[in-house]
XYZ file of C-alpha atoms in Angstrom:
431
model
C -18.577 -2.127 -24.067
C -15.417 -3.559 -24.393
C -13.613 -0.538 -23.471
C -15.512 -0.353 -20.428
C -14.721 -3.899 -19.518
C -11.098 -3.427 -19.909
C -11.167 -0.336 -17.637
C -12.776 -2.530 -15.053
C -10.231 -5.255 -15.422
C -7.438 -2.944 -15.064
C -8.513 -2.021 -11.620
C -8.568 -5.509 -10.591
C -5.973 -6.118 -7.758
C -2.857 -8.112 -8.970
C -3.205 -11.723 -8.049
C -7.039 -12.017 -8.397
C -8.240 -13.732 -11.372
C -9.751 -11.173 -13.810
C -13.376 -11.979 -15.080
C -12.174 -11.996 -18.809
C -8.713 -13.907 -19.382
C -8.631 -13.657 -23.181
C -6.976 -10.305 -24.589
C -6.028 -9.245 -28.099
C -3.549 -6.560 -28.518
C -4.173 -5.531 -32.096
C -2.381 -3.197 -35.020
C 0.768 -2.794 -33.050
C 4.399 -3.034 -33.730
C 5.009 -6.276 -32.049
C 9.139 -6.593 -30.946
C 9.583 -10.243 -30.045
C 13.169 -9.694 -29.411
C 14.084 -13.228 -30.582
C 12.737 -12.167 -34.216
C 12.087 -9.631 -36.516
C 9.509 -6.897 -35.634
C 6.043 -7.454 -36.849
C 4.064 -4.274 -38.005
C 0.625 -4.145 -37.410
C 0.845 -7.284 -35.419
C -1.486 -8.885 -33.050
C -0.700 -10.696 -29.840
C -3.461 -13.049 -28.298
C -3.444 -13.706 -24.498
C -5.160 -16.624 -23.033
C -4.907 -18.618 -19.760
C -1.967 -16.504 -18.922
C 0.019 -17.314 -21.886
C 0.842 -16.104 -25.254
C -1.661 -18.048 -27.495
C -0.743 -16.481 -30.796
C 1.277 -13.717 -32.492
C 1.624 -12.663 -35.988
C 0.399 -10.193 -38.739
C -2.557 -12.369 -39.623
C -3.831 -13.559 -36.476
C -7.383 -13.888 -35.771
C -8.959 -12.310 -32.761
C -10.789 -15.020 -30.553
C -14.467 -14.353 -30.043
C -15.208 -12.586 -26.996
C -11.589 -11.280 -26.409
C -10.955 -8.008 -24.779
C -9.433 -5.941 -27.579
C -6.802 -3.457 -27.071
C -6.214 -1.429 -30.199
C -2.374 -0.827 -30.410
C -2.418 1.507 -33.281
C 0.786 3.743 -32.970
C 1.901 1.505 -30.043
C 4.588 -1.195 -29.461
C 4.560 -4.404 -27.691
C 7.632 -5.618 -25.950
C 8.138 -8.664 -23.648
C 8.433 -7.585 -19.761
C 11.510 -6.440 -18.785
C 13.924 -8.398 -16.352
C 16.018 -6.819 -13.676
C 18.687 -9.097 -12.653
C 19.666 -7.633 -9.228
C 17.637 -5.799 -6.885
C 16.385 -5.634 -3.390
C 12.667 -5.009 -4.223
C 10.197 -6.159 -1.716
C 12.784 -6.187 1.180
C 12.851 -2.531 2.022
C 10.142 0.212 2.333
C 11.187 3.003 4.730
C 14.841 3.093 5.511
C 14.169 4.987 8.695
C 12.014 2.220 10.118
C 13.845 -1.040 11.073
C 10.931 -3.135 10.739
C 10.599 -2.298 7.041
C 14.171 -3.304 6.218
C 15.381 -6.894 5.438
C 18.154 -6.167 3.104
C 21.288 -7.212 5.222
C 21.896 -10.708 6.878
C 23.968 -10.791 9.977
C 26.980 -13.124 10.195
C 29.242 -14.250 7.516
C 27.623 -17.413 6.351
C 23.692 -17.590 5.762
C 23.310 -20.085 2.803
C 20.021 -21.323 4.432
C 18.353 -18.107 4.329
C 15.823 -17.751 1.521
C 14.961 -14.335 0.243
C 11.699 -15.101 -0.978
C 10.116 -15.567 2.556
C 11.010 -11.957 3.272
C 9.356 -10.358 0.199
C 6.440 -7.912 0.912
C 4.106 -8.321 -2.007
C 2.372 -5.123 -1.226
C 5.391 -2.806 -1.272
C 4.566 0.626 -2.751
C 7.666 0.429 -4.890
C 6.306 -2.705 -6.853
C 3.522 -0.781 -8.830
C 5.942 2.068 -9.171
C 8.304 -0.327 -10.833
C 5.742 -2.119 -13.081
C 4.516 1.033 -14.896
C 8.064 1.389 -16.162
C 7.791 -2.081 -17.929
C 9.732 -4.106 -15.451
C 7.743 -7.094 -14.635
C 10.278 -9.552 -13.412
C 13.236 -9.143 -11.107
C 15.909 -11.098 -9.110
C 15.663 -9.791 -5.397
C 18.145 -10.869 -2.648
C 19.585 -9.710 0.550
C 23.270 -8.853 1.143
C 25.746 -9.052 3.900
C 28.317 -11.421 4.979
C 30.338 -13.750 2.605
C 27.312 -16.047 1.796
C 23.955 -13.976 2.051
C 21.448 -16.971 1.158
C 19.515 -17.684 -2.052
C 18.114 -14.990 -4.392
C 14.631 -15.387 -5.700
C 13.346 -14.800 -9.128
C 9.870 -13.373 -9.001
C 6.916 -11.759 -11.132
C 5.853 -8.389 -9.667
C 2.290 -9.476 -9.259
C 0.656 -11.711 -6.460
C -0.775 -11.674 -3.100
C 2.059 -13.684 -1.532
C 5.542 -14.213 -2.014
C 4.969 -17.867 -2.865
C 2.362 -16.518 -5.729
C 5.067 -14.278 -7.093
C 7.908 -16.758 -7.249
C 9.110 -18.143 -10.284
C 12.429 -19.667 -9.131
C 12.464 -19.334 -5.396
C 16.055 -20.271 -5.207
C 17.486 -18.900 -8.386
C 21.106 -18.675 -7.140
C 23.295 -18.490 -4.043
C 24.517 -15.044 -3.215
C 28.111 -14.711 -2.291
C 30.695 -11.865 -1.948
C 34.459 -12.438 -2.841
C 36.515 -10.402 0.016
C 38.355 -7.163 -1.308
C 40.533 -4.627 0.390
C 38.949 -1.925 2.389
C 39.862 0.924 0.273
C 37.037 0.241 -2.382
C 34.524 -1.442 -0.143
C 36.013 -3.819 2.682
C 35.056 -7.392 2.709
C 31.674 -7.397 1.610
C 31.837 -4.648 -0.772
C 30.914 -1.652 1.196
C 32.305 0.440 3.912
C 35.837 1.545 4.800
C 38.748 0.014 6.780
C 38.392 2.555 9.561
C 41.947 3.154 11.259
C 43.305 -0.164 9.891
C 46.652 0.060 8.194
C 46.922 -1.391 4.653
C 48.744 -4.501 5.945
C 45.966 -4.932 8.458
C 43.368 -4.587 5.531
C 45.307 -7.073 3.408
C 45.228 -9.574 6.418
C 41.582 -9.001 6.936
C 40.972 -9.631 3.330
C 43.159 -12.896 3.233
C 41.414 -14.087 6.259
C 38.000 -13.710 4.968
C 39.184 -15.449 1.760
C 40.384 -18.526 3.595
C 37.286 -18.817 5.481
C 35.189 -18.506 2.282
C 37.363 -21.107 0.475
C 37.213 -23.544 3.650
C 33.384 -23.107 4.111
C 32.927 -24.042 0.410
C 35.374 -27.012 0.702
C 33.483 -28.205 3.595
C 30.126 -27.896 1.727
C 31.721 -29.884 -1.177
C 32.787 -32.614 1.185
C 29.282 -32.631 2.823
C 27.524 -32.989 -0.623
C 29.742 -35.901 -1.496
C 28.950 -37.590 1.626
C 26.223 -40.055 1.256
C 25.042 -40.386 4.740
C 25.147 -37.870 7.697
C 24.846 -38.762 11.240
C 23.474 -35.033 11.747
C 21.964 -32.732 9.106
C 23.692 -29.288 8.803
C 21.100 -27.108 7.283
C 23.689 -24.335 6.236
C 25.868 -26.981 4.281
C 22.508 -28.773 3.039
C 21.438 -25.482 1.437
C 24.847 -25.467 -0.482
C 24.010 -28.864 -1.873
C 22.415 -27.696 -5.191
C 25.333 -25.258 -5.831
C 28.031 -28.266 -5.448
C 25.805 -30.283 -7.571
C 25.656 -27.853 -10.353
C 21.888 -27.302 -9.950
C 22.155 -23.628 -8.692
C 24.634 -20.969 -9.710
C 26.706 -19.165 -7.174
C 26.255 -15.353 -7.718
C 29.308 -13.445 -6.885
C 29.296 -9.933 -6.047
C 32.539 -8.650 -7.285
C 34.083 -5.351 -8.445
C 37.779 -5.721 -9.138
C 39.716 -7.754 -11.508
C 41.518 -9.322 -8.381
C 38.118 -10.536 -7.102
C 36.941 -12.057 -10.418
C 40.145 -14.213 -10.715
C 39.578 -15.284 -7.101
C 36.178 -16.405 -8.250
C 37.460 -18.075 -11.190
C 39.876 -20.057 -9.203
C 37.166 -21.128 -6.828
C 34.884 -22.244 -9.597
C 37.781 -24.304 -11.118
C 38.646 -26.025 -7.685
C 34.999 -26.759 -6.574
C 33.483 -27.331 -10.110
C 30.742 -24.899 -9.485
C 28.799 -22.748 -11.943
C 29.133 -19.091 -11.064
C 27.639 -15.726 -12.256
C 29.532 -12.479 -11.897
C 27.362 -9.558 -10.544
C 28.511 -5.806 -10.382
C 31.921 -6.843 -11.948
C 33.135 -3.346 -12.947
C 36.447 -4.588 -13.827
C 35.054 -7.325 -16.064
C 35.925 -5.711 -19.095
C 39.786 -6.275 -18.587
C 38.925 -10.110 -18.726
C 36.082 -9.937 -21.315
C 37.879 -12.609 -23.747
C 38.367 -15.031 -20.895
C 34.951 -14.732 -19.438
C 33.561 -15.355 -22.999
C 35.716 -18.344 -23.563
C 34.541 -19.794 -20.304
C 30.812 -18.836 -20.951
C 30.496 -17.103 -17.485
C 27.519 -14.687 -17.469
C 27.946 -11.229 -16.015
C 25.150 -8.994 -14.344
C 26.303 -5.396 -15.028
C 25.267 -2.173 -13.441
C 24.121 -0.036 -12.088
C 25.695 1.986 -14.928
C 24.638 5.360 -13.151
C 27.121 5.142 -10.548
C 30.699 6.636 -10.801
C 33.679 4.448 -11.742
C 36.393 3.597 -9.234
C 39.121 6.301 -8.976
C 41.624 3.980 -10.696
C 39.548 3.337 -13.697
C 38.937 5.478 -16.803
C 35.884 7.684 -16.479
C 33.772 5.795 -18.779
C 34.727 2.224 -17.457
C 31.435 1.385 -15.876
C 29.387 2.765 -18.738
C 31.446 1.172 -21.608
C 31.908 -2.162 -19.487
C 28.603 -3.622 -20.927
C 29.486 -3.008 -24.410
C 33.195 -4.394 -24.351
C 31.606 -7.579 -22.574
C 29.064 -8.031 -25.171
C 31.337 -7.470 -28.061
C 33.582 -10.205 -26.913
C 30.803 -12.839 -26.646
C 30.083 -12.577 -22.967
C 26.150 -13.013 -22.070
C 25.128 -9.987 -20.059
C 22.177 -8.832 -18.076
C 21.516 -5.618 -16.354
C 20.791 -4.865 -12.560
C 19.978 -1.702 -10.714
C 21.073 -3.227 -7.325
C 18.715 -1.480 -4.627
C 14.807 -1.112 -4.534
C 14.118 2.324 -5.337
C 15.761 2.389 -8.795
C 14.460 -0.774 -10.127
C 12.092 1.244 -12.447
C 15.212 2.940 -14.188
C 16.464 -0.416 -15.505
C 15.831 0.332 -19.266
C 17.712 3.588 -18.653
C 20.898 1.944 -17.242
C 20.871 -0.153 -20.512
C 20.193 3.044 -22.675
C 23.338 4.626 -20.853
C 25.382 1.765 -22.069
C 24.467 2.036 -25.632
C 25.929 5.719 -25.590
C 29.187 3.993 -24.643
C 29.432 1.374 -27.308
C 26.706 -1.218 -26.617
C 24.625 -2.373 -29.592
C 20.985 -1.184 -29.151
C 19.677 -4.668 -29.866
C 21.908 -6.321 -27.355
C 20.779 -3.642 -24.918
C 17.266 -4.929 -25.183
C 18.210 -8.452 -25.150
C 20.322 -7.687 -22.120
C 17.019 -6.928 -20.249
C 14.772 -9.461 -21.638
C 15.888 -12.668 -23.357
C 19.498 -12.881 -21.890
C 18.653 -12.599 -18.415
C 15.835 -15.234 -18.778
C 18.481 -17.797 -20.359
C 20.980 -16.752 -17.435
C 18.297 -17.713 -14.767
C 17.197 -20.776 -16.708
C 13.533 -19.631 -17.606
C 13.913 -18.748 -21.351
C 11.642 -21.381 -22.142
C 8.923 -19.408 -20.608
C 10.173 -15.525 -20.327
C 12.289 -12.967 -22.125
C 10.510 -12.828 -25.650
C 7.120 -12.817 -27.325
C 6.538 -16.410 -28.416
C 3.666 -18.853 -28.480
C 3.449 -20.622 -25.198
C 5.310 -18.247 -23.205
C 4.135 -16.374 -20.098
C 2.166 -13.269 -21.280
C 4.536 -10.691 -19.434
C 4.045 -7.956 -22.039
C 4.462 -4.080 -21.979
C 2.470 -1.902 -24.550
C 4.178 1.333 -24.781
C 4.381 4.576 -26.992
C 8.114 3.684 -28.150
C 11.292 2.211 -27.334
C 11.000 1.187 -23.587
C 14.980 2.504 -23.362
C 13.933 5.803 -24.635
C 12.936 7.774 -21.540
C 10.320 9.683 -23.554
C 8.266 6.456 -23.998
C 5.061 5.918 -21.788
C 3.604 2.333 -20.903
C 0.161 2.238 -21.662
C -0.735 -1.369 -20.627
C 1.302 -3.767 -18.802
C 0.426 -7.639 -18.603
C 1.907 -10.169 -15.876
C 0.960 -13.719 -16.282
C -1.721 -12.735 -19.035
C -3.500 -10.337 -16.609
C -3.446 -6.523 -16.956
C -1.989 -4.689 -13.844
C -3.221 -1.238 -12.830
C -1.353 1.670 -14.239
C -1.476 3.418 -11.140
C 0.920 4.003 -8.264
C 2.099 6.259 -5.653
C 3.625 8.630 -8.063
C 0.533 8.910 -10.101
C -1.674 9.319 -7.182
C 0.356 12.068 -5.740
C 0.424 13.776 -8.969
C -3.256 13.668 -9.558
C -3.748 14.897 -5.917
C -1.733 17.760 -5.947
C -2.677 18.678 -9.571
C -6.109 19.090 -8.353
C -5.216 20.881 -5.387
C -7.499 24.063 -4.799
C -5.840 27.337 -5.820
C -5.506 30.036 -3.114
C -7.981 32.763 -3.429
C -7.036 36.260 -3.547
C -6.195 37.768 -0.278
C -6.173 34.482 1.569
C -4.196 33.989 4.528
C -0.562 33.418 3.883
C -0.721 34.388 0.281
C 1.594 37.101 -1.055
C 1.150 39.877 -3.568
C 3.671 40.273 -6.405
C 5.807 42.917 -5.517
């Protein structure tokens, strides 16, 4: 009876309240992340929260029970840099909202553009990723990034922190990604490229200085929506998320942070390993990855892969990103690759669970399995960083989500396709 009820609940569309909202995962190895593993542990979920966790936890009467024998329970994984929900089919312009036009767009709010019904969301969830930062790019200031759960009918239902940080790009030379981190310098000479970079750097500094002056002014004869949107950054209420690659860019961001007294988070930051001790001393978080890309030509072959480990050993708080929308599901394998190049395995797990929760200011609700936290959980056959592990159940906000997606539907469809009969048109006999 309970198994039938669970099967029914698993088919409930995300965002719809399930008829039964009390669950107990029993006999599983529970991995809280912030504490030791609990063999043969039980996790009780009630009203969207973790109501109890431990080795000797009573199962509430009427709870839907999931037998976790041989399985593991982990907190839902958090991807700290994606474009999930902003893109669907690249060749169809109407389905793309990943790039802002113009240099300065601080008033733009990514959450308003998220498509909750993207086919990429269920594909991502079945890999254990339950929470992401999503943001558009383009220009020097792209607007605010949103921290969202991957369940809900509307963007507002998905939102955890609708304005988790202000996305900015520190200019760089064209040779490695001109201006906004991509492209080339065309037919520009090196001198012209340097002039363009310096011009953009001055424009960014001047704009942020104007925002500082605007935030400090008590009364305004006329509201400036763009500068108003930067107020939380200038008051230290919202971090500035700087997309950077090189040491030169990182040093430029640190100088900005000092002069404007703002909180910064570095993202990408392939060259951060060269400044690891300084970043640790200044307590500046770094969002690393994707680790599956090639390192810049001037760096050692293993720079990108080893970068997370160097930073973590120095004491820098790190989190992982996959950057685009299609590869969000591969978050755990980006972290696993870094383990092969020196990142401690426990640190790798924390860098996709509790550390990003701390970086984004939601560690009181997310990132570990503790009583009172939001029940974002993954029940899996093994370590989620191991590509051989399979997610059996995923809970978001205490509700089981369907374990079916476009990939599983296509697999089942073509696995069940009719076999051609002997001599059918178009068939070929073996020669």
